[in-house]
Structure formats: structure tokens, C-alpha cells
mmCIF file of C-alpha atoms and ligand atoms in Angstrom:
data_model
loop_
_atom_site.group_PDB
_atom_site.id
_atom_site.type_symbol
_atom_site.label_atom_id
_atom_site.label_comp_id
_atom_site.label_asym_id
_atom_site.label_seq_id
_atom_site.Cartn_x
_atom_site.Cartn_y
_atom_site.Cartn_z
ATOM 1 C CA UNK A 175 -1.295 142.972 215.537
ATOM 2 C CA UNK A 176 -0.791 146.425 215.241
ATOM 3 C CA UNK A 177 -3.746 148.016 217.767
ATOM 4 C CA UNK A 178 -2.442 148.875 220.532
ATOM 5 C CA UNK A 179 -3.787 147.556 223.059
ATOM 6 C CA UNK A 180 -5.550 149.728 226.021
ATOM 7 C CA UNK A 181 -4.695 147.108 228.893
ATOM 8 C CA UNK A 182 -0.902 147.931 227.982
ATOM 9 C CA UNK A 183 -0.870 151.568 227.700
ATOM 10 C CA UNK A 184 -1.574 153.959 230.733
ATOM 11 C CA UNK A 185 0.498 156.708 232.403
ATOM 12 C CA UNK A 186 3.999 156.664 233.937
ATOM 13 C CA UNK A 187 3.476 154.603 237.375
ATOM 14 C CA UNK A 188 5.442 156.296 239.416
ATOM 15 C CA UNK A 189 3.737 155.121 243.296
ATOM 16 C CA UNK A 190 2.729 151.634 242.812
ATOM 17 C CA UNK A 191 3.567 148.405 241.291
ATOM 18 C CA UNK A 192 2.959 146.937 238.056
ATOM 19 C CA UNK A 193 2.189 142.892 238.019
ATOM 20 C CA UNK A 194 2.592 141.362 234.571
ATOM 21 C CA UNK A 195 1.654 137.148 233.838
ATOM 22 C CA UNK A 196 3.046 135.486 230.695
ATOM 23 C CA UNK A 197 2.594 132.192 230.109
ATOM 24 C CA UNK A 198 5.579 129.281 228.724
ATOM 25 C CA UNK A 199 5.517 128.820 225.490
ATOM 26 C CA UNK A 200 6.716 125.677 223.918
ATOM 27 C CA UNK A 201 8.123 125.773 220.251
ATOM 28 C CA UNK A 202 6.570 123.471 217.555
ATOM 29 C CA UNK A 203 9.161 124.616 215.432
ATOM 30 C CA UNK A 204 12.553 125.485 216.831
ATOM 31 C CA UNK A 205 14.561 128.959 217.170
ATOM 32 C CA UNK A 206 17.902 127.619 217.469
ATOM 33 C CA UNK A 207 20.752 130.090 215.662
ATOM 34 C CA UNK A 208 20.552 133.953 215.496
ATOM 35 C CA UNK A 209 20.797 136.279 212.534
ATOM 36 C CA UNK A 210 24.053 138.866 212.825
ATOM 37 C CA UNK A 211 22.705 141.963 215.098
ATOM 38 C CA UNK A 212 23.971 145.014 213.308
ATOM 39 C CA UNK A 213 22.952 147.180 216.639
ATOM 40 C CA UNK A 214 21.654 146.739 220.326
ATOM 41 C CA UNK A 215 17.985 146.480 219.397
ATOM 42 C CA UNK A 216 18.924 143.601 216.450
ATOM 43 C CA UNK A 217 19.634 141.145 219.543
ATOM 44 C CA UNK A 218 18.296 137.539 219.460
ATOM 45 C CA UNK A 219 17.074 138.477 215.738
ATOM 46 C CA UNK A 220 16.145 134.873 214.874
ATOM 47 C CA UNK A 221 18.325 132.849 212.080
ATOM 48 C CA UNK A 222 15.035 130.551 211.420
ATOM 49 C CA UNK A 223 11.618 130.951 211.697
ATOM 50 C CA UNK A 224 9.368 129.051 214.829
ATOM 51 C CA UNK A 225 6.291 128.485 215.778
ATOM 52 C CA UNK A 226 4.721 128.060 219.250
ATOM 53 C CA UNK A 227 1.879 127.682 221.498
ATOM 54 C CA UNK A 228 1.550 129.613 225.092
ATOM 55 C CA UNK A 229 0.146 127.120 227.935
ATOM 56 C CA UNK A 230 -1.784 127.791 230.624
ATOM 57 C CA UNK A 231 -0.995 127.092 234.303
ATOM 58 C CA UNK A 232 2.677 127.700 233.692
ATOM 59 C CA UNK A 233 3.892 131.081 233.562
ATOM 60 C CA UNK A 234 5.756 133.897 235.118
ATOM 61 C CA UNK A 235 4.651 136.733 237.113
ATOM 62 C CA UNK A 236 6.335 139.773 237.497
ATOM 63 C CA UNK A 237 6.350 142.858 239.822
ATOM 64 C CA UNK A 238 8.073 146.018 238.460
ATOM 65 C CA UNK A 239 8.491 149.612 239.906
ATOM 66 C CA UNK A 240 10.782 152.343 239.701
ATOM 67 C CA UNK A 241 13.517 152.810 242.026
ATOM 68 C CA UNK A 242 14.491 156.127 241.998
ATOM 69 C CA UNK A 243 17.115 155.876 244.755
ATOM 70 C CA UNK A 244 18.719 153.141 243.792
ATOM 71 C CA UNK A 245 22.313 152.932 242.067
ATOM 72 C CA UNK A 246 21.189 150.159 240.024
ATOM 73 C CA UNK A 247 18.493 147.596 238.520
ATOM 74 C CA UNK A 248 17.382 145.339 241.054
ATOM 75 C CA UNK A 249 15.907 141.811 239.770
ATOM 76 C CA UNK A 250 15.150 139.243 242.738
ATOM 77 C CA UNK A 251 14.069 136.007 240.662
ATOM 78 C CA UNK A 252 12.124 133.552 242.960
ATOM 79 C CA UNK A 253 13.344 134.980 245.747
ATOM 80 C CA UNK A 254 17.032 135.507 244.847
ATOM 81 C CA UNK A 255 18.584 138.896 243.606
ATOM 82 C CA UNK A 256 20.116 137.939 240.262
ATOM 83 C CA UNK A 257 23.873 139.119 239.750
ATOM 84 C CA UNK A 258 26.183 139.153 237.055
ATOM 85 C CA UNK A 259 25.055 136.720 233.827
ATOM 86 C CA UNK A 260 21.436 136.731 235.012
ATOM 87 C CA UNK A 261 20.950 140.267 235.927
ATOM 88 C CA UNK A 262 22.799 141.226 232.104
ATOM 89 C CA UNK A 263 20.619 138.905 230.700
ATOM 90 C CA UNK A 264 17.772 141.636 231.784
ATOM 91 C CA UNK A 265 19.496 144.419 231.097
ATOM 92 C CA UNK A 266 18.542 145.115 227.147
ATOM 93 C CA UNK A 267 14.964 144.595 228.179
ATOM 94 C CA UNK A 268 15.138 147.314 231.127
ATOM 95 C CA UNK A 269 17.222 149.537 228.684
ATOM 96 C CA UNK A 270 15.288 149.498 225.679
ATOM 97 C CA UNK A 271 12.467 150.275 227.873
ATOM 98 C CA UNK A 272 14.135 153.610 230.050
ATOM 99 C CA UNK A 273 15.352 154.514 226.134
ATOM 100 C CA UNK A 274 11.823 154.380 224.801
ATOM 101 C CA UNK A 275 10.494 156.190 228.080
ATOM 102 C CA UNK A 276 13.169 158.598 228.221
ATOM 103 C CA UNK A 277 13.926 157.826 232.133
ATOM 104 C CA UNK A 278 17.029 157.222 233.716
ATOM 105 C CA UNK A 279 15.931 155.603 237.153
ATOM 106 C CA UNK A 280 16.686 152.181 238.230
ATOM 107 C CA UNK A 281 13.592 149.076 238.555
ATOM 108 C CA UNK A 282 13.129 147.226 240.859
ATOM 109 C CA UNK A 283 12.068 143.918 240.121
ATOM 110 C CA UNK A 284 10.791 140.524 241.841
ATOM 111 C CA UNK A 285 9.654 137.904 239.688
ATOM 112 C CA UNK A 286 8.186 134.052 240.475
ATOM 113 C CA UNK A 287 8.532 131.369 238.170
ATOM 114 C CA UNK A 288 6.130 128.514 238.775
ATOM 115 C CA UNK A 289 8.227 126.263 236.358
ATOM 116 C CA UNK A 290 11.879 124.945 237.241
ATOM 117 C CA UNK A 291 13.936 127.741 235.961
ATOM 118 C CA UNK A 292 16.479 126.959 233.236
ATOM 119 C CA UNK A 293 15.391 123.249 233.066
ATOM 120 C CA UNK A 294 14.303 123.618 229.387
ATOM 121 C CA UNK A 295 10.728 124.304 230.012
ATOM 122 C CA UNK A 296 11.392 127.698 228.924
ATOM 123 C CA UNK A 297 11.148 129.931 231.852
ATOM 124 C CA UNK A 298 13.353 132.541 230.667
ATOM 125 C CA UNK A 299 10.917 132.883 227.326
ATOM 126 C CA UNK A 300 7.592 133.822 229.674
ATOM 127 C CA UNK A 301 9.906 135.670 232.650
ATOM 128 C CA UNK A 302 10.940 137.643 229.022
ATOM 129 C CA UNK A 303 7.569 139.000 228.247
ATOM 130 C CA UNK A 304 6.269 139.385 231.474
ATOM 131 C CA UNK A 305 9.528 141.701 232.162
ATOM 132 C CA UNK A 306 8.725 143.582 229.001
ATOM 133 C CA UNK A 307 5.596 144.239 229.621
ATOM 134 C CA UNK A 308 5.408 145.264 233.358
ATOM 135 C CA UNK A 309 8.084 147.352 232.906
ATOM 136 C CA UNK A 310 6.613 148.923 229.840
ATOM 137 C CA UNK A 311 3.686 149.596 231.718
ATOM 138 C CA UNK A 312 5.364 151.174 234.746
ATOM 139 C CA UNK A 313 6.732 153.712 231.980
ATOM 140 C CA UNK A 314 3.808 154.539 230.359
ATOM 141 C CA UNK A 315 4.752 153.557 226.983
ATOM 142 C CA UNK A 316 2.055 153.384 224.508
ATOM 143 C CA UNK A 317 3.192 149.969 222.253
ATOM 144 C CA UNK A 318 1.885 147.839 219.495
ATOM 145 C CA UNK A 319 1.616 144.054 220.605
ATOM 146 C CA UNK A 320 4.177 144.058 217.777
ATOM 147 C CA UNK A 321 6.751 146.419 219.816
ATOM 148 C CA UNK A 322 6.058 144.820 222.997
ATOM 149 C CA UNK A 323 6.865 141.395 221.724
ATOM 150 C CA UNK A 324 10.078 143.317 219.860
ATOM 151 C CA UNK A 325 11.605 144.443 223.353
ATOM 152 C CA UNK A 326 10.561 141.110 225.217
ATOM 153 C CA UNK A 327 12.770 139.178 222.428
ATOM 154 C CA UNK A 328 15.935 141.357 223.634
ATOM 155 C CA UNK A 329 15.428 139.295 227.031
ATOM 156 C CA UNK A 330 14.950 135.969 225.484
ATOM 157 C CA UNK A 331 14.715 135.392 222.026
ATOM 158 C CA UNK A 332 11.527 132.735 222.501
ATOM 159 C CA UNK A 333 9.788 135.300 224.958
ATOM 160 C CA UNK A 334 8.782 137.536 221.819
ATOM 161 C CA UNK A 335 6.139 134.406 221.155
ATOM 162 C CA UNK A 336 5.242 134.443 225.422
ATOM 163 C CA UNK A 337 3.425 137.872 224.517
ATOM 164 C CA UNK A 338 0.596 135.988 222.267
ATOM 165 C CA UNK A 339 -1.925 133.668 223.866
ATOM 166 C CA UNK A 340 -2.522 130.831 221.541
ATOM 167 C CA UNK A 341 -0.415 129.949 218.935
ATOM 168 C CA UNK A 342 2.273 132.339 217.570
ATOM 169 C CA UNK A 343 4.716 132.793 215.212
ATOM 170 C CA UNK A 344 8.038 134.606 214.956
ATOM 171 C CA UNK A 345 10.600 135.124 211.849
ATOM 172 C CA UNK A 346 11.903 138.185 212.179
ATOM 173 C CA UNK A 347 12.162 141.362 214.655
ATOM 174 C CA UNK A 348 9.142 140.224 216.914
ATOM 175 C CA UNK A 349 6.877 137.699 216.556
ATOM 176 C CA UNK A 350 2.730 137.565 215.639
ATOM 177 C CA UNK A 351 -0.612 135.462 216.536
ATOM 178 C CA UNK A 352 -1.218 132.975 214.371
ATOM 179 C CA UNK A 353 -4.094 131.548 216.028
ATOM 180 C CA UNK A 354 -6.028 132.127 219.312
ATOM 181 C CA UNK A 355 -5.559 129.350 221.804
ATOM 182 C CA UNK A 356 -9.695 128.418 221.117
ATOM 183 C CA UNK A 357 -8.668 127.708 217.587
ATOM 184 C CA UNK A 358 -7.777 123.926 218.317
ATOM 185 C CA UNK A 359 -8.298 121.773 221.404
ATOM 186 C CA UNK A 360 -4.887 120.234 221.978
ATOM 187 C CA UNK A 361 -2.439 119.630 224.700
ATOM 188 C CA UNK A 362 1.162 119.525 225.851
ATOM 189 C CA UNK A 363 1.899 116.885 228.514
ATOM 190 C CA UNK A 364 4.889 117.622 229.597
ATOM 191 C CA UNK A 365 7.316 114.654 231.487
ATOM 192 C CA UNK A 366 9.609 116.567 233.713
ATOM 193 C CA UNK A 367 12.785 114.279 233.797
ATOM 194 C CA UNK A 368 15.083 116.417 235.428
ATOM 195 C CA UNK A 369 14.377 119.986 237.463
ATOM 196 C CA UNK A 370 17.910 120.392 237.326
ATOM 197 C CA UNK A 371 19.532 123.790 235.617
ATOM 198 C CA UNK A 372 20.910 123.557 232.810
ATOM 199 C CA UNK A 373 24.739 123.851 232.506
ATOM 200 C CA UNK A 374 25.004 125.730 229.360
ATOM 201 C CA UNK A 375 22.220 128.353 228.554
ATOM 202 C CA UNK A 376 20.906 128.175 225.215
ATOM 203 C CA UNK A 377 22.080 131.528 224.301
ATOM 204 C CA UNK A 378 25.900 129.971 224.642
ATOM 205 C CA UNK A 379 24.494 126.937 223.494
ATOM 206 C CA UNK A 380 23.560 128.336 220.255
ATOM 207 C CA UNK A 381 26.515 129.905 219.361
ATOM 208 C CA UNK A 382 28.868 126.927 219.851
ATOM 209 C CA UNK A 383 26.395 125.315 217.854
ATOM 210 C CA UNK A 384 26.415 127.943 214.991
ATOM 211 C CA UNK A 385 30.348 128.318 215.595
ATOM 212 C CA UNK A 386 31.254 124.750 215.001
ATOM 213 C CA UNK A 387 28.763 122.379 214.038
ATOM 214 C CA UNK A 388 28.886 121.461 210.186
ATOM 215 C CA UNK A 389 25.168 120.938 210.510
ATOM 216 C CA UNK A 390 24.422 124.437 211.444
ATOM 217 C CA UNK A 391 23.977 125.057 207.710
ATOM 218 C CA UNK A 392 22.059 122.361 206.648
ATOM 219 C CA UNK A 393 19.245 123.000 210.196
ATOM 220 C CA UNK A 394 18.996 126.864 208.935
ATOM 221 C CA UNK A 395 18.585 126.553 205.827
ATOM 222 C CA UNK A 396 15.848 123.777 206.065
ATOM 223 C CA UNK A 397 13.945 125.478 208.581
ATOM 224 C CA UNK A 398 11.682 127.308 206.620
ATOM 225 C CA UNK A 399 10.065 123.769 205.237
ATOM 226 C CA UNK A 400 9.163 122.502 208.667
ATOM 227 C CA UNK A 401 7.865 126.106 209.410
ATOM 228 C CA UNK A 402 5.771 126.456 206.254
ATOM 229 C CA UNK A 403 4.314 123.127 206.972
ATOM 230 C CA UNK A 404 3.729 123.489 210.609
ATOM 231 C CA UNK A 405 1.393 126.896 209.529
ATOM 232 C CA UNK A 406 -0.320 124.763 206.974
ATOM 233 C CA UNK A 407 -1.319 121.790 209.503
ATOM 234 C CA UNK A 408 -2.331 124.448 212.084
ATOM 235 C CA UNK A 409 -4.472 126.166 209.342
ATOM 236 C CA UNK A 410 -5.881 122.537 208.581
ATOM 237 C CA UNK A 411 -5.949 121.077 211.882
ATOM 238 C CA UNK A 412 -4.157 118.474 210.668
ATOM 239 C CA UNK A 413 -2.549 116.802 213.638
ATOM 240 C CA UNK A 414 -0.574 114.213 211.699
ATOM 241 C CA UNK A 415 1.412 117.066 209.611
ATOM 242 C CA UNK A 416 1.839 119.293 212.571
ATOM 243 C CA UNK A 417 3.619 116.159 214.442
ATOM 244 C CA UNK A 418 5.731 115.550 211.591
ATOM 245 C CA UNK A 419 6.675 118.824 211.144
ATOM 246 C CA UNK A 420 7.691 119.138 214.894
ATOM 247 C CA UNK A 421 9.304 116.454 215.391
ATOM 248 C CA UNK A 422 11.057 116.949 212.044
ATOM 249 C CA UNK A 423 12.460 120.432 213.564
ATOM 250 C CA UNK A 424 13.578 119.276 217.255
ATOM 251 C CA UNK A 425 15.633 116.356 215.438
ATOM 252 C CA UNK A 426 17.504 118.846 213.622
ATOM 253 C CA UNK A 427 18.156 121.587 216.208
ATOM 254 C CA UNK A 428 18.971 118.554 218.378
ATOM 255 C CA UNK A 429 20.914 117.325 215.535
ATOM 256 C CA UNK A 430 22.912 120.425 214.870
ATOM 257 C CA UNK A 431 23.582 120.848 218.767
ATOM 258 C CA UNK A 432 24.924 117.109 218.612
ATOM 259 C CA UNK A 433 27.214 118.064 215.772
ATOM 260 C CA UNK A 434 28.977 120.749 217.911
ATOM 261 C CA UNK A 435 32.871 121.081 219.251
ATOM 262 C CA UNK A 436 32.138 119.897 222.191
ATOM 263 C CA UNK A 437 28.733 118.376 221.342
ATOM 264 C CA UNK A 438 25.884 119.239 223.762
ATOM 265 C CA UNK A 439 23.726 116.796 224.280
ATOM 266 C CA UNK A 440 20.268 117.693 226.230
ATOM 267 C CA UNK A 441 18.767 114.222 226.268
ATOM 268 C CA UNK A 442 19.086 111.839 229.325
ATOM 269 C CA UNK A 443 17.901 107.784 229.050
ATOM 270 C CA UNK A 444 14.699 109.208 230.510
ATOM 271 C CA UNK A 445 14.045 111.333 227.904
ATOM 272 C CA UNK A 446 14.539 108.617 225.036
ATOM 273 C CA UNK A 447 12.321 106.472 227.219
ATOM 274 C CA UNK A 448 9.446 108.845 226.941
ATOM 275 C CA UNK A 449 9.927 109.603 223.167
ATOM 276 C CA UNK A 450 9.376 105.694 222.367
ATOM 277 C CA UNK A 451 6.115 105.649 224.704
ATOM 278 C CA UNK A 452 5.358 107.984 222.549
ATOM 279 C CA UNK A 453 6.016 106.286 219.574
ATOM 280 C CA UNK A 454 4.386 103.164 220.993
ATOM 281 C CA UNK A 455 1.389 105.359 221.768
ATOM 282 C CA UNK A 456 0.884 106.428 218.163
ATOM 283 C CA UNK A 457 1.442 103.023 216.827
ATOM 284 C CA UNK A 458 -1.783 101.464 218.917
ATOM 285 C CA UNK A 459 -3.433 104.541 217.681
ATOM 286 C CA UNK A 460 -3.016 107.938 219.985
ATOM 287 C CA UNK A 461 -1.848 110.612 217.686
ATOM 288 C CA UNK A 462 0.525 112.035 219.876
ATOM 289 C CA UNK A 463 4.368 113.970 218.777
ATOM 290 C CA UNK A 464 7.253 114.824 221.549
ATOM 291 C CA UNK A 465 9.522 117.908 221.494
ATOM 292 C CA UNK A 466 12.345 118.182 223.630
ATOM 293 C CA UNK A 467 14.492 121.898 223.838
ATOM 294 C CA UNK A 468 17.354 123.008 225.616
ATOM 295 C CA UNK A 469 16.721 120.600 228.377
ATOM 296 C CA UNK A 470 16.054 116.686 229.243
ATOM 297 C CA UNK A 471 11.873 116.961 229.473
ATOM 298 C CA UNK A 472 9.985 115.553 227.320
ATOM 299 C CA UNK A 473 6.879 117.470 225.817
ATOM 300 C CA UNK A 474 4.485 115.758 223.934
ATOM 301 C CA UNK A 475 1.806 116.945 221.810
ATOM 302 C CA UNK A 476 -1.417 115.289 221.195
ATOM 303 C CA UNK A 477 -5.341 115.638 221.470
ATOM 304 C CA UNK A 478 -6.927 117.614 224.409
ATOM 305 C CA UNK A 479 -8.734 114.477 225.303
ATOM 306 C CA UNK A 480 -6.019 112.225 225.108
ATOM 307 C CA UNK A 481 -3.757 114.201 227.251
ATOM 308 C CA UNK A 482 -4.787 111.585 230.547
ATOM 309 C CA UNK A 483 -4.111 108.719 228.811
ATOM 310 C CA UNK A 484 -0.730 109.941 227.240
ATOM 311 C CA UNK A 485 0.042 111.206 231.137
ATOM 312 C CA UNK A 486 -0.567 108.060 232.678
ATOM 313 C CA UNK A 487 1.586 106.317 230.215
ATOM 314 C CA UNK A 488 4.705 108.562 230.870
ATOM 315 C CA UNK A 489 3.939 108.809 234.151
ATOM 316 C CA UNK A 490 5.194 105.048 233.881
ATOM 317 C CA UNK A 491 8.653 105.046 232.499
ATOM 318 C CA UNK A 492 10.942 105.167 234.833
ATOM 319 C CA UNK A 493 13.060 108.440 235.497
ATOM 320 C CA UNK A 494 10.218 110.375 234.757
ATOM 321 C CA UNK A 495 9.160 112.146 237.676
ATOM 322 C CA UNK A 496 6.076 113.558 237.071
ATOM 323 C CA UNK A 497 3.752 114.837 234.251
ATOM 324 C CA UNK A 498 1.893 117.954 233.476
ATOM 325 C CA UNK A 499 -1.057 118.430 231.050
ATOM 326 C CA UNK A 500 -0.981 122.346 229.896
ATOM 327 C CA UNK A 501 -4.065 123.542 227.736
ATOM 328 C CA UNK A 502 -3.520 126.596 225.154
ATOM 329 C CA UNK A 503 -3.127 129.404 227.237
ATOM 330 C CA UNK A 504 -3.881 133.030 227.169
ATOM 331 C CA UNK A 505 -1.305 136.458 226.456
ATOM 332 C CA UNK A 506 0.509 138.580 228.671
ATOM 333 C CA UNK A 507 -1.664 140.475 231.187
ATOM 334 C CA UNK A 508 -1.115 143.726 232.929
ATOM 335 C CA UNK A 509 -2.189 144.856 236.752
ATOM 336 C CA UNK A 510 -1.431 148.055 238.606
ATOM 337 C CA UNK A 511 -2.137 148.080 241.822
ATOM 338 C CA UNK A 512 -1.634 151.497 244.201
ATOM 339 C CA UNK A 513 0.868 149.642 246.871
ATOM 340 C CA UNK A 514 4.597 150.244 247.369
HETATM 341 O O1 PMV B 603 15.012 132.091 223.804
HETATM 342 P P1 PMV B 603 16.092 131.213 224.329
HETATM 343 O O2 PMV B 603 17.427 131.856 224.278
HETATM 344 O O3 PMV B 603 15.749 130.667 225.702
HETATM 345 O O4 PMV B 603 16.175 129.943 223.358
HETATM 346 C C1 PMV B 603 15.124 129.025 223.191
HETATM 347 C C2 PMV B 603 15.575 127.839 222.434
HETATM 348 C C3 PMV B 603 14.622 126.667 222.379
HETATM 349 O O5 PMV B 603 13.786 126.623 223.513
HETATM 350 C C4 PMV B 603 15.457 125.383 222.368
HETATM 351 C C5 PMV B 603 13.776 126.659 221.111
HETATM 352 C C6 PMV B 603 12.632 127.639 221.052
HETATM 353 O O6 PMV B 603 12.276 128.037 219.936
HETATM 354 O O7 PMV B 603 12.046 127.968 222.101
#
């Protein structure tokens, strides 16, 4: 999208807050590998293409304002001021947006997740975008959706897809909508098996898979098949394809991350429990897929009004501790209110 749009763009907000919302999105077709960054902005550049879909009901918000007398960024994430790896992690974002700005003063930042943070349900993908795009507002940039979604990826590669509602897709320096969440009425249930953080971030994760895994090659250069079909089955509606094309893609970026030195292995017997309800599910009929990413939770795909059936039956196996049924949800969007 190339308008740029008016809810984004606004003056330099220099006495009051900025509150941005993005929602989680969950890949259909996995990011998992990145392509050689030549400078700072070529960070997280994507070695394969994926496709997602922002839900509803899980995202991040985001308070940002300028903190002129400060020595230094401030980020307090759920109520805990991030230091060292996690506050870096924010840094390009925060840079990228004083460089386009041309400011030199500090943010301050508080941001609320209502997801488990780092348990693979891709908090750090909708915490990405809303960062981008609070803090691009505070500055009074004037952006494309397109450059917005290019500074949010510097944060977290997947967050460049947390700036589209719907379903987006992203193969290259920032991702693009594909469709708008109305276009199909689906669901994610999602089977939280652990809320545990993850050990290794997916960032590290990726590169000791793309370092020395011997089916690094093979995932990367076969991505583009799963991709092309996943776009063709969402064009269709074609719920079959789209399931096979998912659950094609998470087999191999699983796969590939199996293959490493040391292997890293995100699955726990919960999580293989929930895949063959799933399985069992489609045999008696429910067209329903599962996706797993850099975590043990299970998400599965299938039809908006299955989603209570296919809850109830994970809701059953055991070491799954609860379910969540997520519709399409919308884009990032952008308050300012006048307090300090
Ligand atoms: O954007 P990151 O660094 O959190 O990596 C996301 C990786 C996966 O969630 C496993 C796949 C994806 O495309 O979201």
C-alpha cells in the first residue's frame, strides 16, 4: 500500500503520549533464515517468503513519548524495564525512527503484552509494529504503510506482517496486505502448552539453524512453493491447499531447526498430542491444519464455525492448558492523547 495513511501521520508530539495496538500475527508460511544485511536498515531482510494472518484479541499496546532528559531509551515491557539483549533488540527500531525524524532525544517507552511473551505466540512480532508505529507517530513522520512495516521488521522480522490487519505477506524489505481479515471467515485456536520463555530466541535460533543445519538449503530454497501455493488457496478459499501448504512449511522450518548443531527442538509431548487431535479431527471430517513456531503451542487453523468444536477437543489432551479461538484481526492503530 503506498497511501499514506492520515491516522499515522501528524506533527512531532512533543507533550503527550502516543498509544499504538498491533495485533499477533501467526505465519501460514514460515520466515525462518535471513538474507545477508549489507547495512543497518537490511536487518531481518527475510531469506524466504511468508505469509500470515493478524488475530484479534491478542496484541500489544504500546505507549511512547519523548524523553528529553533522559541519558537513554527507556523500554518497561509489562511492567519491567528491559536491559541489555531486550532493550538492543529495540534499539534499530527507535534509531531508524530518531534518523528518519532527525531527533536525538531519548523515548520512553511502556508496553503490555496480553500474550505470554517469548512463548512462541509471537509477541515480539506485534510489540514490533506497535513500537514502530507509536514511535513514528510521536515524531511526526509522514510514512507509507510500506515504510512503517519496513522499520517495524528491524524490531522483529515477523512484526513487518503485525502492521496489516488481515492476511499479509512479506518477501522482501517490508511486507504487504494480501487480503483484508473480512476476506475469509476462519480461525486460529490456539492450545497454549507451555507459557514458559523460550530459551533460545528465534533470532539465535535461526542462525544456528542457517550456520549448521544441512537442511537449511533444502527449507530455503523450497520455500517459495509452499508460499506460491498458500497465495493461490487464499485467492481460492481453498482450505484444503492452504492446510497443506502450512503444514508443509512448519515441517520444514521445524525440520531444518531439528537438523541443527545442537538441534533445537520446540515441540513438547503436548504439542504432538494436539497435532494428532488434529489429524483425528480432519479424518472424521473437520478441515482443520496446526502450525507450531518458535515455541511448544499448538495453533490450528480451521473454519470460523468449527473453531468450538476444534477447542473443546484440545482442550482435552492432556498438557494442554488452555485454548484460545482468535478471529482475523484488524492493523496497527494510532492514539494521541494530551497526558504526560
Ligand atoms: O520475527 P522473529 O525473529 O520473532 O521470528 C519469527 C519466526 C517464526 O515465528 C517461527 C516464523 C514466522 O514467520 O513468524
Amino acid at each position: 500500500m503506498s497511501e499514506r495513511p492520515s491516522a499515522l501521520s501528524g506533527a512531532l508530539v512533543l507533550d503527550g503520549v502516543v498509544t499504538a495496538r498491533a495485533g499477533v500475527n501467526i505465519a501460514l508460511i514460515k520466515y525462518w533464515g535471513k538474507a545477508p544485511a549489507r547495512g543497518p536498515n537490511d536487518a531481518n531482510l527475510p531469506a524466504c517468503p511468508s505469509v500470515s494472518l493478524t488475530l484479534d484479541g491478542l496484541y500489544s499496546e504500546t505507549r511512547a513519548r519523548f524523553a528529553p532528559d533522559a541519558m537513554d531509551d527507556t523500554v518497561v515491557l509489562d511492567g519491567e524495564a528491559l536491559q541489555g539483549p531486550g532493550l538492543d533488540r529495540m534499539r534499530p527500531v527507535l534509531d531508524r525512527v530518531r534518523e528518519l525524524g532527525d531527533i536525538a532525544a531519548p523515548f520512553f517507552i511502556e508496553t503490555r503484552n496480553t500474550v505470554p511473551t517469548a512463548a512462541g505466540l509471537a509477541s515480539s512480532a506485534s510489540g514490533a509494529a506497535a513500537l514502530a508505529a507509536a514511535t513514528a507517530r510521536c515524531a511526526g513522520l509522514s510514512l507509507t504503510w510500506g515504510e512503517l512495516s519496513a522499520i517495524a521488521r528491524l524490531g522483529s522480522g515477523s512484526g513487518s506482517r503485525s502492521v496489516f490487519g488481515g492476511w499479509a505477506a512479506w518477501d522482501g524489505p517490508e511486507a504487504r496486505p494480501i487480503h483484508p481479515r473480512e476476506h475469509w471467515d476462519l480461525a486460529i485456536v490456539v492450545a497454549l502448552v507451555s507459557k514458559a520463555r523460550k530459551s533460545l530466541s528465534s533470532r539465535e535460533a535461526m542462525r544456528q539453524t542457517a550456520r549448521t543445519s544441512p537442511l537449511y538449503g533444502p527449507w530455503v530454497e523450497t520455500a517459495q512453493e509452499a508460499f506460491d501455493a498458500a497465495l493461490a488457496a487464499l485467492k481460492h478459499r481453498d482450505l484444503a491447499a492452504l492446510i497443506e501448504a502450512m503444514e508443509t512449511s512448519t515441517m520444514r522450518m521445524h525440520a531444518s531447526a531439528m537438523g541443527a548443531k545442537p538441534p533445537i527442538l520446540y515441540w513438547k509431548p503436548a504439542s504432538l498430542a494436539a497435532i494428532e487431535v488434529v489429524q483425528s479431527l480432519r479424518a472424521h471430517g473437520t478441515l482443520c491444519g496446526w502450525t507450531m513456531d518458535a515455541g511448544p503451542n499448538v495453533k490450528v487453523l480451521c473454519r470460523a464455525s468449527d473453531a468450538a468444536a476444534v477447542a473443546s477437543a484440545l482442550d482435552a489432551v492432556a498438557g494442554v492448558g488452555s485454548t484460545l479461538v482468535c478471529r482475523p484481526g484488524p492493523g496497527v492503530t494510532v492514539r494521541v492523547s494530551e497526558e504526560g
